């Protein structure tokens, strides 16, 4: 039995549709997507509204969560790195987390059958 991992990809909103298509193309049939706010090295940005300068500390990002077999994880990671990289600060992060157990609520299937 192969291991199962959860891959969290946090990236720019503008990259989401292209990332979703690429993941679908490699066989990812399900994902959870969340609109999130955050900052890292980017540290926010300065904007102007009616001539007044103000700081935006938390920037909008999208978080894509995928659960897959360890074998498929490398393809997911490679796709995300290729699609989401602009070479600039703010491209995002990828987290890979081991999953101990997966259960499909409807059928009671477990492990890879539940994916």
GROMACS .gro file of N, CA, C and O in nm:
model
  460
    1UNK      N    1   0.085  -0.118   0.000
    1UNK     CA    2   0.000   0.000   0.000
    1UNK      C    3   0.089   0.125   0.000
    1UNK      O    4   0.180   0.137   0.080
    2UNK      N    5   0.064   0.215  -0.092
    2UNK     CA    6   0.146   0.336  -0.097
    2UNK      C    7   0.096   0.439   0.005
    2UNK      O    8  -0.018   0.435   0.050
    3UNK      N    9   0.184   0.530   0.038
    3UNK     CA   10   0.150   0.634   0.135
    3UNK      C   11   0.062   0.739   0.068
    3UNK      O   12   0.065   0.756  -0.053
    4UNK      N   13  -0.015   0.810   0.150
    4UNK     CA   14  -0.102   0.916   0.102
    4UNK      C   15  -0.053   1.047   0.161
    4UNK      O   16  -0.016   1.053   0.279
    5UNK      N   17  -0.052   1.152   0.080
    5UNK     CA   18  -0.008   1.283   0.126
    5UNK      C   19  -0.111   1.389   0.091
    5UNK      O   20  -0.188   1.375  -0.004
    6UNK      N   21  -0.111   1.494   0.170
    6UNK     CA   22  -0.192   1.612   0.141
    6UNK      C   23  -0.096   1.720   0.092
    6UNK      O   24   0.005   1.748   0.157
    7UNK      N   25  -0.127   1.779  -0.021
    7UNK     CA   26  -0.044   1.884  -0.078
    7UNK      C   27  -0.123   2.014  -0.074
    7UNK      O   28  -0.233   2.021  -0.129
    8UNK      N   29  -0.068   2.113  -0.006
    8UNK     CA   30  -0.130   2.246   0.000
    8UNK      C   31  -0.048   2.341  -0.085
    8UNK      O   32   0.072   2.356  -0.063
    9UNK      N   33  -0.113   2.403  -0.180
    9UNK     CA   34  -0.047   2.499  -0.269
    9UNK      C   35  -0.111   2.635  -0.243
    9UNK      O   36  -0.231   2.651  -0.262
   10UNK      N   37  -0.031   2.730  -0.199
   10UNK     CA   38  -0.079   2.866  -0.178
   10UNK      C   39  -0.011   2.953  -0.282
   10UNK      O   40   0.113   2.958  -0.287
   11UNK      N   41  -0.091   3.019  -0.366
   11UNK     CA   42  -0.032   3.094  -0.476
   11UNK      C   43  -0.120   3.213  -0.515
   11UNK      O   44  -0.224   3.237  -0.455
   12UNK      N   45  -0.080   3.281  -0.619
   12UNK     CA   46  -0.153   3.397  -0.670
   12UNK      C   47  -0.288   3.353  -0.727
   12UNK      O   48  -0.297   3.249  -0.792
   13UNK      N   49  -0.389   3.435  -0.709
   13UNK     CA   50  -0.521   3.404  -0.762
   13UNK      C   51  -0.520   3.391  -0.914
   13UNK      O   52  -0.592   3.311  -0.971
   14UNK      N   53  -0.435   3.469  -0.978
   14UNK     CA   54  -0.430   3.469  -1.125
   14UNK      C   55  -0.380   3.337  -1.183
   14UNK      O   56  -0.399   3.310  -1.301
   15UNK      N   57  -0.319   3.253  -1.101
   15UNK     CA   58  -0.264   3.126  -1.148
   15UNK      C   59  -0.360   3.008  -1.129
   15UNK      O   60  -0.333   2.897  -1.173
   16UNK      N   61  -0.473   3.032  -1.061
   16UNK     CA   62  -0.560   2.921  -1.021
   16UNK      C   63  -0.616   2.841  -1.138
   16UNK      O   64  -0.609   2.718  -1.139
   17UNK      N   65  -0.676   2.904  -1.236
   17UNK     CA   66  -0.740   2.830  -1.346
   17UNK      C   67  -0.639   2.743  -1.421
   17UNK      O   68  -0.667   2.628  -1.454
   18UNK      N   69  -0.522   2.797  -1.447
   18UNK     CA   70  -0.418   2.720  -1.516
   18UNK      C   71  -0.371   2.602  -1.430
   18UNK      O   72  -0.351   2.491  -1.480
   19UNK      N   73  -0.357   2.625  -1.299
   19UNK     CA   74  -0.317   2.518  -1.207
   19UNK      C   75  -0.424   2.410  -1.201
   19UNK      O   76  -0.394   2.290  -1.207
   20UNK      N   77  -0.551   2.449  -1.192
   20UNK     CA   78  -0.661   2.353  -1.186
   20UNK      C   79  -0.662   2.264  -1.310
   20UNK      O   80  -0.677   2.142  -1.300
   21UNK      N   81  -0.643   2.323  -1.427
   21UNK     CA   82  -0.640   2.245  -1.552
   21UNK      C   83  -0.522   2.149  -1.553
   21UNK      O   84  -0.537   2.032  -1.589
   22UNK      N   85  -0.406   2.195  -1.511
   22UNK     CA   86  -0.287   2.109  -1.511
   22UNK      C   87  -0.304   1.991  -1.415
   22UNK      O   88  -0.267   1.878  -1.448
   23UNK      N   89  -0.362   2.015  -1.298
   23UNK     CA   90  -0.384   1.907  -1.201
   23UNK      C   91  -0.486   1.807  -1.255
   23UNK      O   92  -0.470   1.686  -1.240
   24UNK      N   93  -0.589   1.859  -1.320
   24UNK     CA   94  -0.688   1.772  -1.382
   24UNK      C   95  -0.624   1.684  -1.490
   24UNK      O   96  -0.655   1.566  -1.502
   25UNK      N   97  -0.533   1.742  -1.568
   25UNK     CA   98  -0.466   1.670  -1.677
   25UNK      C   99  -0.379   1.556  -1.626
   25UNK      O  100  -0.357   1.459  -1.699
   26UNK      N  101  -0.326   1.565  -1.502
   26UNK     CA  102  -0.242   1.456  -1.450
   26UNK      C  103  -0.321   1.357  -1.367
   26UNK      O  104  -0.265   1.266  -1.308
   27UNK      N  105  -0.453   1.374  -1.360
   27UNK     CA  106  -0.536   1.275  -1.294
   27UNK      C  107  -0.590   1.311  -1.158
   27UNK      O  108  -0.647   1.227  -1.089
   28UNK      N  109  -0.575   1.436  -1.117
   28UNK     CA  110  -0.632   1.480  -0.989
   28UNK      C  111  -0.781   1.506  -1.013
   28UNK      O  112  -0.817   1.593  -1.090
   29UNK      N  113  -0.865   1.430  -0.944
   29UNK     CA  114  -1.008   1.440  -0.969
   29UNK      C  115  -1.082   1.520  -0.863
   29UNK      O  116  -1.201   1.545  -0.876
   30UNK      N  117  -1.014   1.561  -0.758
   30UNK     CA  118  -1.079   1.639  -0.654
   30UNK      C  119  -0.981   1.731  -0.585
   30UNK      O  120  -0.861   1.701  -0.576
   31UNK      N  121  -1.031   1.843  -0.539
   31UNK     CA  122  -0.947   1.939  -0.467
   31UNK      C  123  -1.037   2.028  -0.383
   31UNK      O  124  -1.156   2.039  -0.410
   32UNK      N  125  -0.979   2.088  -0.283
   32UNK     CA  126  -1.048   2.188  -0.203
   32UNK      C  127  -0.979   2.320  -0.229
   32UNK      O  128  -0.856   2.329  -0.224
   33UNK      N  129  -1.057   2.424  -0.256
   33UNK     CA  130  -1.001   2.556  -0.289
   33UNK      C  131  -1.057   2.658  -0.192
   33UNK      O  132  -1.178   2.663  -0.168
   34UNK      N  133  -0.968   2.739  -0.137
   34UNK     CA  134  -1.006   2.840  -0.040
   34UNK      C  135  -0.942   2.973  -0.078
   34UNK      O  136  -0.824   2.977  -0.114
   35UNK      N  137  -1.020   3.080  -0.069
   35UNK     CA  138  -0.964   3.214  -0.085
   35UNK      C  139  -0.903   3.254   0.050
   35UNK      O  140  -0.974   3.248   0.151
   36UNK      N  141  -0.777   3.289   0.053
   36UNK     CA  142  -0.709   3.321   0.178
   36UNK      C  143  -0.638   3.456   0.168
   36UNK      O  144  -0.621   3.510   0.059
   37UNK      N  145  -0.599   3.509   0.282
   37UNK     CA  146  -0.519   3.630   0.289
   37UNK      C  147  -0.389   3.597   0.360
   37UNK      O  148  -0.388   3.516   0.453
   38UNK      N  149  -0.279   3.658   0.317
   38UNK     CA  150  -0.153   3.631   0.384
   38UNK      C  151  -0.042   3.718   0.331
   38UNK      O  152  -0.059   3.796   0.238
   39UNK      N  153   0.074   3.702   0.394
   39UNK     CA  154   0.193   3.769   0.344
   39UNK      C  155   0.315   3.691   0.388
   39UNK      O  156   0.312   3.616   0.483
   40UNK      N  157   0.420   3.707   0.312
   40UNK     CA  158   0.550   3.646   0.342
   40UNK      C  159   0.655   3.751   0.318
   40UNK      O  160   0.647   3.862   0.372
   41UNK      N  161   0.749   3.720   0.232
   41UNK     CA  162   0.853   3.818   0.198
   41UNK      C  163   0.795   3.940   0.129
   41UNK      O  164   0.852   4.047   0.132
   42UNK      N  165   0.678   3.922   0.067
   42UNK     CA  166   0.615   4.031  -0.007
   42UNK      C  167   0.579   4.148   0.085
   42UNK      O  168   0.579   4.262   0.044
   43UNK      N  169   0.543   4.120   0.207
   43UNK     CA  170   0.512   4.219   0.311
   43UNK      C  171   0.402   4.317   0.273
   43UNK      O  172   0.398   4.429   0.317
   44UNK      N  173   0.310   4.277   0.187
   44UNK     CA  174   0.200   4.367   0.152
   44UNK      C  175   0.243   4.468   0.047
   44UNK      O  176   0.348   4.458  -0.013
   45UNK      N  177   0.159   4.570   0.028
   45UNK     CA  178   0.190   4.672  -0.071
   45UNK      C  179   0.120   4.802  -0.032
   45UNK      O  180   0.030   4.804   0.051
   46UNK      N  181   0.163   4.910  -0.092
   46UNK     CA  182   0.104   5.040  -0.067
   46UNK      C  183   0.009   5.074  -0.181
   46UNK      O  184   0.045   5.059  -0.298
   47UNK      N  185  -0.111   5.119  -0.147
   47UNK     CA  186  -0.209   5.158  -0.249
   47UNK      C  187  -0.259   5.298  -0.217
   47UNK      O  188  -0.236   5.351  -0.109
   48UNK      N  189  -0.326   5.356  -0.315
   48UNK     CA  190  -0.382   5.490  -0.297
   48UNK      C  191  -0.533   5.485  -0.319
   48UNK      O  192  -0.580   5.420  -0.412
   49UNK      N  193  -0.607   5.554  -0.233
   49UNK     CA  194  -0.752   5.565  -0.247
   49UNK      C  195  -0.789   5.710  -0.225
   49UNK      O  196  -0.762   5.766  -0.118
   50UNK      N  197  -0.845   5.772  -0.327
   50UNK     CA  198  -0.882   5.914  -0.322
   50UNK      C  199  -0.766   6.001  -0.274
   50UNK      O  200  -0.782   6.088  -0.189
   51UNK      N  201  -0.648   5.970  -0.326
   51UNK     CA  202  -0.531   6.050  -0.296
   51UNK      C  203  -0.463   6.019  -0.163
   51UNK      O  204  -0.361   6.078  -0.130
   52UNK      N  205  -0.518   5.928  -0.086
   52UNK     CA  206  -0.459   5.893   0.043
   52UNK      C  207  -0.386   5.760   0.031
   52UNK      O  208  -0.441   5.662  -0.018
   53UNK      N  209  -0.263   5.759   0.079
   53UNK     CA  210  -0.184   5.637   0.076
   53UNK      C  211  -0.222   5.548   0.194
   53UNK      O  212  -0.241   5.596   0.305
   54UNK      N  213  -0.235   5.419   0.170
   54UNK     CA  214  -0.258   5.325   0.280
   54UNK      C  215  -0.189   5.193   0.248
   54UNK      O  216  -0.161   5.161   0.134
   55UNK      N  217  -0.160   5.118   0.354
   55UNK     CA  218  -0.087   4.994   0.341
   55UNK      C  219  -0.183   4.875   0.342
   55UNK      O  220  -0.273   4.869   0.425
   56UNK      N  221  -0.162   4.782   0.249
   56UNK     CA  222  -0.238   4.658   0.246
   56UNK      C  223  -0.141   4.549   0.292
   56UNK      O  224  -0.050   4.511   0.219
   57UNK      N  225  -0.158   4.504   0.418
   57UNK     CA  226  -0.063   4.408   0.476
   57UNK      C  227  -0.091   4.264   0.435
   57UNK      O  228   0.000   4.184   0.421
   58UNK      N  229  -0.219   4.229   0.419
   58UNK     CA  230  -0.255   4.093   0.383
   58UNK      C  231  -0.301   4.090   0.238
   58UNK      O  232  -0.394   4.162   0.201
   59UNK      N  233  -0.236   4.007   0.159
   59UNK     CA  234  -0.266   4.000   0.016
   59UNK      C  235  -0.354   3.880  -0.015
   59UNK      O  236  -0.339   3.774   0.046
   60UNK      N  237  -0.447   3.893  -0.109
   60UNK     CA  238  -0.533   3.780  -0.145
   60UNK      C  239  -0.454   3.672  -0.218
   60UNK      O  240  -0.375   3.701  -0.307
   61UNK      N  241  -0.475   3.550  -0.176
   61UNK     CA  242  -0.412   3.433  -0.237
   61UNK      C  243  -0.519   3.325  -0.251
   61UNK      O  244  -0.629   3.337  -0.198
   62UNK      N  245  -0.484   3.217  -0.318
   62UNK     CA  246  -0.572   3.101  -0.326
   62UNK      C  247  -0.496   2.982  -0.270
   62UNK      O  248  -0.376   2.967  -0.295
   63UNK      N  249  -0.566   2.900  -0.190
   63UNK     CA  250  -0.504   2.778  -0.135
   63UNK      C  251  -0.576   2.659  -0.197
   63UNK      O  252  -0.698   2.647  -0.186
   64UNK      N  253  -0.499   2.574  -0.263
   64UNK     CA  254  -0.550   2.453  -0.326
   64UNK      C  255  -0.499   2.334  -0.246
   64UNK      O  256  -0.379   2.320  -0.226
   65UNK      N  257  -0.592   2.252  -0.197
   65UNK     CA  258  -0.555   2.134  -0.120
   65UNK      C  259  -0.590   2.009  -0.200
   65UNK      O  260  -0.702   1.995  -0.248
   66UNK      N  261  -0.492   1.920  -0.214
   66UNK     CA  262  -0.508   1.797  -0.291
   66UNK      C  263  -0.457   1.682  -0.205
   66UNK      O  264  -0.352   1.694  -0.141
   67UNK      N  265  -0.532   1.572  -0.202
   67UNK     CA  266  -0.486   1.451  -0.135
   67UNK      C  267  -0.461   1.348  -0.244
   67UNK      O  268  -0.547   1.323  -0.328
   68UNK      N  269  -0.340   1.290  -0.243
   68UNK     CA  270  -0.302   1.197  -0.350
   68UNK      C  271  -0.205   1.093  -0.297
   68UNK      O  272  -0.148   1.108  -0.190
   69UNK      N  273  -0.184   0.989  -0.377
   69UNK     CA  274  -0.083   0.890  -0.342
   69UNK      C  275   0.055   0.955  -0.354
   69UNK      O  276   0.073   1.053  -0.427
   70UNK      N  277   0.149   0.899  -0.282
   70UNK     CA  278   0.285   0.954  -0.282
   70UNK      C  279   0.345   0.953  -0.423
   70UNK      O  280   0.420   1.043  -0.459
   71UNK      N  281   0.308   0.854  -0.503
   71UNK     CA  282   0.360   0.845  -0.640
   71UNK      C  283   0.312   0.963  -0.726
   71UNK      O  284   0.385   1.015  -0.809
   72UNK      N  285   0.188   1.003  -0.706
   72UNK     CA  286   0.130   1.113  -0.784
   72UNK      C  287   0.174   1.250  -0.730
   72UNK      O  288   0.171   1.350  -0.801
   73UNK      N  289   0.220   1.252  -0.606
   73UNK     CA  290   0.258   1.378  -0.541
   73UNK      C  291   0.366   1.453  -0.618
   73UNK      O  292   0.358   1.575  -0.633
   74UNK      N  293   0.467   1.382  -0.669
   74UNK     CA  294   0.574   1.450  -0.742
   74UNK      C  295   0.522   1.520  -0.867
   74UNK      O  296   0.565   1.630  -0.900
   75UNK      N  297   0.426   1.458  -0.935
   75UNK     CA  298   0.367   1.521  -1.054
   75UNK      C  299   0.288   1.646  -1.016
   75UNK      O  300   0.292   1.747  -1.086
   76UNK      N  301   0.216   1.638  -0.904
   76UNK     CA  302   0.139   1.754  -0.855
   76UNK      C  303   0.235   1.868  -0.822
   76UNK      O  304   0.214   1.983  -0.864
   77UNK      N  305   0.341   1.837  -0.750
   77UNK     CA  306   0.439   1.939  -0.709
   77UNK      C  307   0.507   1.999  -0.832
   77UNK      O  308   0.520   2.122  -0.842
   78UNK      N  309   0.551   1.914  -0.925
   78UNK     CA  310   0.617   1.965  -1.046
   78UNK      C  311   0.524   2.056  -1.126
   78UNK      O  312   0.566   2.162  -1.174
   79UNK      N  313   0.398   2.017  -1.140
   79UNK     CA  314   0.301   2.100  -1.212
   79UNK      C  315   0.281   2.234  -1.143
   79UNK      O  316   0.279   2.339  -1.208
   80UNK      N  317   0.266   2.231  -1.011
   80UNK     CA  318   0.245   2.355  -0.936
   80UNK      C  319   0.365   2.447  -0.947
   80UNK      O  320   0.349   2.568  -0.967
   81UNK      N  321   0.485   2.392  -0.936
   81UNK     CA  322   0.606   2.475  -0.948
   81UNK      C  323   0.615   2.539  -1.086
   81UNK      O  324   0.646   2.658  -1.099
   82UNK      N  325   0.584   2.461  -1.189
   82UNK     CA  326   0.593   2.512  -1.326
   82UNK      C  327   0.488   2.620  -1.352
   82UNK      O  328   0.519   2.726  -1.407
   83UNK      N  329   0.365   2.596  -1.311
   83UNK     CA  330   0.255   2.688  -1.341
   83UNK      C  331   0.263   2.816  -1.256
   83UNK      O  332   0.241   2.925  -1.305
   84UNK      N  333   0.292   2.802  -1.128
   84UNK     CA  334   0.281   2.913  -1.034
   84UNK      C  335   0.404   3.003  -1.029
   84UNK      O  336   0.398   3.112  -0.972
   85UNK      N  337   0.513   2.960  -1.087
   85UNK     CA  338   0.636   3.038  -1.079
   85UNK      C  339   0.637   3.154  -1.179
   85UNK      O  340   0.623   3.133  -1.299
   86UNK      N  341   0.654   3.275  -1.125
   86UNK     CA  342   0.674   3.392  -1.211
   86UNK      C  343   0.818   3.443  -1.194
   86UNK      O  344   0.861   3.531  -1.266
   87UNK      N  345   0.886   3.388  -1.093
   87UNK     CA  346   1.021   3.433  -1.063
   87UNK      C  347   1.024   3.550  -0.966
   87UNK      O  348   1.129   3.599  -0.929
   88UNK      N  349   0.906   3.595  -0.923
   88UNK     CA  350   0.899   3.709  -0.832
   88UNK      C  351   0.854   3.670  -0.693
   88UNK      O  352   0.801   3.561  -0.671
   89UNK      N  353   0.876   3.761  -0.601
   89UNK     CA  354   0.829   3.741  -0.464
   89UNK      C  355   0.677   3.734  -0.468
   89UNK      O  356   0.612   3.810  -0.539
   90UNK      N  357   0.619   3.641  -0.392
   90UNK     CA  358   0.474   3.628  -0.388
   90UNK      C  359   0.419   3.513  -0.469
   90UNK      O  360   0.298   3.496  -0.479
   91UNK      N  361   0.508   3.431  -0.527
   91UNK     CA  362   0.462   3.316  -0.605
   91UNK      C  363   0.392   3.212  -0.517
   91UNK      O  364   0.307   3.141  -0.565
   92UNK      N  365   0.430   3.204  -0.390
   92UNK     CA  366   0.360   3.114  -0.298
   92UNK      C  367   0.447   3.006  -0.239
   92UNK      O  368   0.569   3.009  -0.248
   93UNK      N  369   0.379   2.907  -0.181
   93UNK     CA  370   0.446   2.796  -0.113
   93UNK      C  371   0.370   2.667  -0.143
   93UNK      O  372   0.252   2.668  -0.172
   94UNK      N  373   0.442   2.555  -0.130
   94UNK     CA  374   0.383   2.422  -0.141
   94UNK      C  375   0.420   2.347  -0.013
   94UNK      O  376   0.537   2.342   0.025
   95UNK      N  377   0.319   2.291   0.052
   95UNK     CA  378   0.340   2.211   0.173
   95UNK      C  379   0.296   2.068   0.144
   95UNK      O  380   0.190   2.047   0.087
   96UNK      N  381   0.378   1.971   0.185
   96UNK     CA  382   0.344   1.830   0.168
   96UNK      C  383   0.335   1.769   0.307
   96UNK      O  384   0.431   1.774   0.384
   97UNK      N  385   0.218   1.712   0.338
   97UNK     CA  386   0.188   1.665   0.472
   97UNK      C  387   0.145   1.518   0.465
   97UNK      O  388   0.056   1.484   0.387
   98UNK      N  389   0.206   1.429   0.545
   98UNK     CA  390   0.161   1.290   0.544
   98UNK      C  391   0.020   1.276   0.599
   98UNK      O  392  -0.019   1.347   0.692
   99UNK      N  393  -0.058   1.186   0.540
   99UNK     CA  394  -0.196   1.160   0.584
   99UNK      C  395  -0.201   1.018   0.640
   99UNK      O  396  -0.165   0.923   0.571
  100UNK      N  397  -0.244   1.005   0.764
  100UNK     CA  398  -0.251   0.874   0.828
  100UNK      C  399  -0.370   0.792   0.783
  100UNK      O  400  -0.361   0.671   0.769
  101UNK      N  401  -0.483   0.858   0.761
  101UNK     CA  402  -0.603   0.783   0.730
  101UNK      C  403  -0.698   0.868   0.645
  101UNK      O  404  -0.713   0.986   0.669
  102UNK      N  405  -0.761   0.802   0.546
  102UNK     CA  406  -0.863   0.867   0.464
  102UNK      C  407  -0.984   0.775   0.463
  102UNK      O  408  -0.972   0.654   0.441
  103UNK      N  409  -1.101   0.832   0.487
  103UNK     CA  410  -1.225   0.754   0.487
  103UNK      C  411  -1.331   0.828   0.406
  103UNK      O  412  -1.356   0.946   0.430
  104UNK      N  413  -1.390   0.760   0.308
  104UNK     CA  414  -1.502   0.818   0.234
  104UNK      C  415  -1.627   0.797   0.318
  104UNK      O  416  -1.663   0.683   0.349
  105UNK      N  417  -1.691   0.904   0.358
  105UNK     CA  418  -1.804   0.896   0.450
  105UNK      C  419  -1.919   0.815   0.390
  105UNK      O  420  -1.978   0.729   0.457
  106UNK      N  421  -1.952   0.838   0.264
  106UNK     CA  422  -2.067   0.773   0.201
  106UNK      C  423  -2.057   0.622   0.200
  106UNK      O  424  -2.152   0.551   0.232
  107UNK      N  425  -1.938   0.567   0.166
  107UNK     CA  426  -1.926   0.421   0.148
  107UNK      C  427  -1.845   0.352   0.257
  107UNK      O  428  -1.846   0.230   0.265
  108UNK      N  429  -1.769   0.430   0.335
  108UNK     CA  430  -1.682   0.370   0.435
  108UNK      C  431  -1.550   0.322   0.379
  108UNK      O  432  -1.468   0.266   0.452
  109UNK      N  433  -1.526   0.344   0.248
  109UNK     CA  434  -1.398   0.303   0.188
  109UNK      C  435  -1.284   0.377   0.258
  109UNK      O  436  -1.301   0.490   0.303
  110UNK      N  437  -1.168   0.309   0.261
  110UNK     CA  438  -1.054   0.368   0.329
  110UNK      C  439  -0.932   0.366   0.237
  110UNK      O  440  -0.930   0.298   0.135
  111UNK      N  441  -0.832   0.441   0.277
  111UNK     CA  442  -0.703   0.453   0.207
  111UNK      C  443  -0.724   0.501   0.063
  111UNK      O  444  -0.806   0.587   0.038
  112UNK      N  445  -0.649   0.443  -0.032
  112UNK     CA  446  -0.654   0.490  -0.171
  112UNK      C  447  -0.792   0.473  -0.235
  112UNK      O  448  -0.829   0.550  -0.323
  113UNK      N  449  -0.868   0.374  -0.191
  113UNK     CA  450  -1.003   0.356  -0.246
  113UNK      C  451  -1.091   0.476  -0.213
  113UNK      O  452  -1.187   0.503  -0.283
  114UNK      N  453  -1.062   0.544  -0.105
  114UNK     CA  454  -1.142   0.659  -0.063
  114UNK      C  455  -1.108   0.786  -0.140
  114UNK      O  456  -1.180   0.885  -0.134
  115UNK      N  457  -0.996   0.783  -0.212
  115UNK     CA  458  -0.957   0.902  -0.288
  115UNK      C  459  -1.039   0.910  -0.415
  115UNK      O  460  -1.059   1.009  -0.473
   0.00000   0.00000   0.00000
